[in-house]
Short mmCIF file of C-alpha atoms in Angstrom, two decimals:
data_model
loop_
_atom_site.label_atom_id
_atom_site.label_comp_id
_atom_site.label_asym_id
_atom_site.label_seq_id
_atom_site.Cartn_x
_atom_site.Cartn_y
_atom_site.Cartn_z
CA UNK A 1162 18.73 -2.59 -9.55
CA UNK A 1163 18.60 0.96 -7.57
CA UNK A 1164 15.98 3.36 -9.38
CA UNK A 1165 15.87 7.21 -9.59
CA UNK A 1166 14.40 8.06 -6.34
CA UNK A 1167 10.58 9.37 -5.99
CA UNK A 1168 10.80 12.62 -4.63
CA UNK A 1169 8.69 12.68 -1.16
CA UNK A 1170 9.56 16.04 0.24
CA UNK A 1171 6.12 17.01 0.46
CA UNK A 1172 4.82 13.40 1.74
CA UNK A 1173 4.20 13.46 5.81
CA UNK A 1174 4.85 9.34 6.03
CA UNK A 1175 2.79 7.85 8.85
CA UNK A 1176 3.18 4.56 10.63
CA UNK A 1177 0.66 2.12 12.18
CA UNK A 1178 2.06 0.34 15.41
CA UNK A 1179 2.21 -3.37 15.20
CA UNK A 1180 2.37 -2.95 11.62
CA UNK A 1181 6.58 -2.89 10.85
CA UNK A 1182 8.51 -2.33 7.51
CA UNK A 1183 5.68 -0.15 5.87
CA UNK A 1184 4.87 3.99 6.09
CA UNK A 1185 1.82 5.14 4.11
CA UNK A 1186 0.37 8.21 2.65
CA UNK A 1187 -3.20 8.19 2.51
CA UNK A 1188 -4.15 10.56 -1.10
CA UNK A 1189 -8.05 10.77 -0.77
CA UNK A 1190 -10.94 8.53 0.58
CA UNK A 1191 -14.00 9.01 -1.57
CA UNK A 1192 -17.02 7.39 -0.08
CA UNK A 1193 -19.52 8.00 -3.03
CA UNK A 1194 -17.30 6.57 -5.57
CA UNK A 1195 -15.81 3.54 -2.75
CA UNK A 1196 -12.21 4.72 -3.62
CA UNK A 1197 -8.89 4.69 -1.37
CA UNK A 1198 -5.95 5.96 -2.58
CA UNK A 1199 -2.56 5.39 -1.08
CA UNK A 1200 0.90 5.60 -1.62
CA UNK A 1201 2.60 2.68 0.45
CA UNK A 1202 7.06 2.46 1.02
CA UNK A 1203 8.32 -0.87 2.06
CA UNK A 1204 11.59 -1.06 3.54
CA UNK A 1205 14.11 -2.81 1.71
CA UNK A 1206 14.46 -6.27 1.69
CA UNK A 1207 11.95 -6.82 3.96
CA UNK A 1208 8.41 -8.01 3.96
CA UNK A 1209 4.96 -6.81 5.69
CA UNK A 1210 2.35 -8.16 7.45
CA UNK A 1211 0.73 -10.69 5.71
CA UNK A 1212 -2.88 -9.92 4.16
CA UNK A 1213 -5.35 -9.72 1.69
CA UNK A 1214 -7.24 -7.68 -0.44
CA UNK A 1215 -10.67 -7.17 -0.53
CA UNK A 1216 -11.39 -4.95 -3.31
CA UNK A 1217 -10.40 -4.37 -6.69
CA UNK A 1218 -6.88 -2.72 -6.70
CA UNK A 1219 -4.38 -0.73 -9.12
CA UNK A 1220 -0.72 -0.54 -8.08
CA UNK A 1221 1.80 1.69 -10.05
CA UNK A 1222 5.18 1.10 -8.93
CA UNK A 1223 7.04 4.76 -8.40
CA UNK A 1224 10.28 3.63 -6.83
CA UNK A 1225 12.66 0.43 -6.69
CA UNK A 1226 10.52 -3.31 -6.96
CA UNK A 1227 7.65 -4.50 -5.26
CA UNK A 1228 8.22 -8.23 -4.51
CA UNK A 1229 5.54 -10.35 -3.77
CA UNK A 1230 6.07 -13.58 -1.44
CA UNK A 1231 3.03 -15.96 -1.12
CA UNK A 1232 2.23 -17.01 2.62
CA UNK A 1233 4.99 -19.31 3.04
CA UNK A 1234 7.62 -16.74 1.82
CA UNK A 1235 8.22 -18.13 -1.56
CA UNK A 1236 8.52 -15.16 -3.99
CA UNK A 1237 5.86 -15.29 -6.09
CA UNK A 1238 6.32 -12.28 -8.09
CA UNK A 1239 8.88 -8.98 -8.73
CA UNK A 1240 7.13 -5.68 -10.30
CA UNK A 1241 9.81 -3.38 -11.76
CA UNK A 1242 9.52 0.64 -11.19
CA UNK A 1243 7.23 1.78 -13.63
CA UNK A 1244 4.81 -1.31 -13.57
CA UNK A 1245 1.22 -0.64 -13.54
CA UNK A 1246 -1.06 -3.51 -12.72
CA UNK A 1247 -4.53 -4.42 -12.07
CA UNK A 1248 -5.80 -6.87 -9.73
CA UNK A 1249 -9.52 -7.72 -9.13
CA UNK A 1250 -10.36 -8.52 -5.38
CA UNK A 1251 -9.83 -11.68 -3.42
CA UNK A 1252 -6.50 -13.58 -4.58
CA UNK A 1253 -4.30 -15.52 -2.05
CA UNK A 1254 -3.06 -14.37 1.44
CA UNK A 1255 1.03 -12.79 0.38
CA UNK A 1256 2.96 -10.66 1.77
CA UNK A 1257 4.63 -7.37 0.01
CA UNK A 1258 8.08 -5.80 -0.02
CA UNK A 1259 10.99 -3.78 -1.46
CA UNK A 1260 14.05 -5.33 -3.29
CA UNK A 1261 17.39 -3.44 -3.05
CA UNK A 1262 16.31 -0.26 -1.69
CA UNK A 1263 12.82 1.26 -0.37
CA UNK A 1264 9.70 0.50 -2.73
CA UNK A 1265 7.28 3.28 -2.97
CA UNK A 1266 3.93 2.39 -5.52
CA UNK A 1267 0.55 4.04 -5.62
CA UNK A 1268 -2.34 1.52 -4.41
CA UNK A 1269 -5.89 2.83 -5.66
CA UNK A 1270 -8.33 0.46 -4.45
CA UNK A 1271 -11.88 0.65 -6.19
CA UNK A 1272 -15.09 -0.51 -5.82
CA UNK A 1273 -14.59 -0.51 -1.78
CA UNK A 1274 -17.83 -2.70 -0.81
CA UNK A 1275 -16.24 -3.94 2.97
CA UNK A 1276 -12.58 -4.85 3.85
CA UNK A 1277 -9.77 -3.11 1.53
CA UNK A 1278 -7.34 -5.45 4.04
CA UNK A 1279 -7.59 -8.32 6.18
CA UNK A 1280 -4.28 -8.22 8.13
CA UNK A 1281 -3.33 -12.02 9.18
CA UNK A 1282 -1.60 -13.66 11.59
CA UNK A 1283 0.84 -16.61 10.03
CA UNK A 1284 -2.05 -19.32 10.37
CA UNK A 1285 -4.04 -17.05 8.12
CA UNK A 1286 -6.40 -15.17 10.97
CA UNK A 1287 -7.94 -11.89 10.10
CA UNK A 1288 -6.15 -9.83 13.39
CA UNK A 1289 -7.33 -6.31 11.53
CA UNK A 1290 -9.76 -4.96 9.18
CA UNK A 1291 -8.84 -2.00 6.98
CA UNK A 1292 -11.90 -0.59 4.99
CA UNK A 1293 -13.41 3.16 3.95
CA UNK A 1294 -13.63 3.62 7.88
CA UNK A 1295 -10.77 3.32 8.91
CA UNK A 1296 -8.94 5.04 6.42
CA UNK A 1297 -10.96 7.74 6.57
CA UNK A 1298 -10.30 8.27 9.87
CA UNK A 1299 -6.73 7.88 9.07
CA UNK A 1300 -6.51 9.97 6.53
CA UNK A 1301 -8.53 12.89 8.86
CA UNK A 1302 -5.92 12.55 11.34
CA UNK A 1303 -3.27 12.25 8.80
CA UNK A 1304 -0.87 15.67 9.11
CA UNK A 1305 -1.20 17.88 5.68
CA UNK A 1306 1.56 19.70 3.88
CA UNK A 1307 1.78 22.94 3.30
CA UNK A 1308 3.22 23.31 -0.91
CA UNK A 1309 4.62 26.53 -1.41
CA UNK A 1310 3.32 28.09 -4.50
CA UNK A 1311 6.03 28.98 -7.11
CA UNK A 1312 7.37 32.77 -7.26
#
């Protein structure tokens, strides 16, 4: 089912290479309190990299489904726009994606103490390491937007 869409216009969407079917927003890295704070799209009926998280996560879903396919592919699990959820660290290796159209959800991680993500190749080897690092060098590199105060 197609959802309102979540207005972005002010959202610079960046893109890691190797890393296909996602675009993320990085909202604030706070190092004292270990907290990350994303806003993730996956494409439409299509999954990412496969991973898993290393630290206590919320998700609120903004736009379309999140679907959630184990490591084999099996769909495991379909969070409808609105759903909030949250998920202690650890949990099995899966993969994440959008149904119908585009998912966008909000990702705070919290509690960061080491990996937030262990990208994986298919026979479940860590090939990257996301913690407070290297999304805070992401996020300093990140371009801002200007919001135009109203009249």
């Amino acid at each position: 089912m197609t959802t309102l869409p979540f207005d972005t216009q002010n959202i610079h969407w960046n893109t890691l290479e190797g890393l296909a079917h996602v675009a993320y927003h990085i909202c604030a890295v706070d190092e004292e309190k270990r907290i990350v704070d994303i806003l993730f799209k996956f494409d439409a009926n299509s999954q990412i990299a496969l991973h898993r998280h290393g630290a206590a996560y919320i998700t609120l879903v903004l736009q379309g489904e999140l679907r959630i396919y184990r490591a084999n592919g099996e769909l495991k699990e379909v969070r409808p726009v609105g759903s909030y959820v949250s998920t202690l660290a650890g949990g099995e290796p899966h993969r994440e994606g959008g149904g119908d159209q585009d998912v966008i959800a909000f990702f705070s991680n919290r509690n960061v103490d080491g990996p937030i993500y262990e990208i994986l190749d298919d026979d479940l080897n860590i090939i990257a390491v996301f913690g407070i690092p290297e999304f805070k060098a992401l996020w300093e590199a990140q371009p801002t937007t200007t919001i135009k105060a109203a009249e």
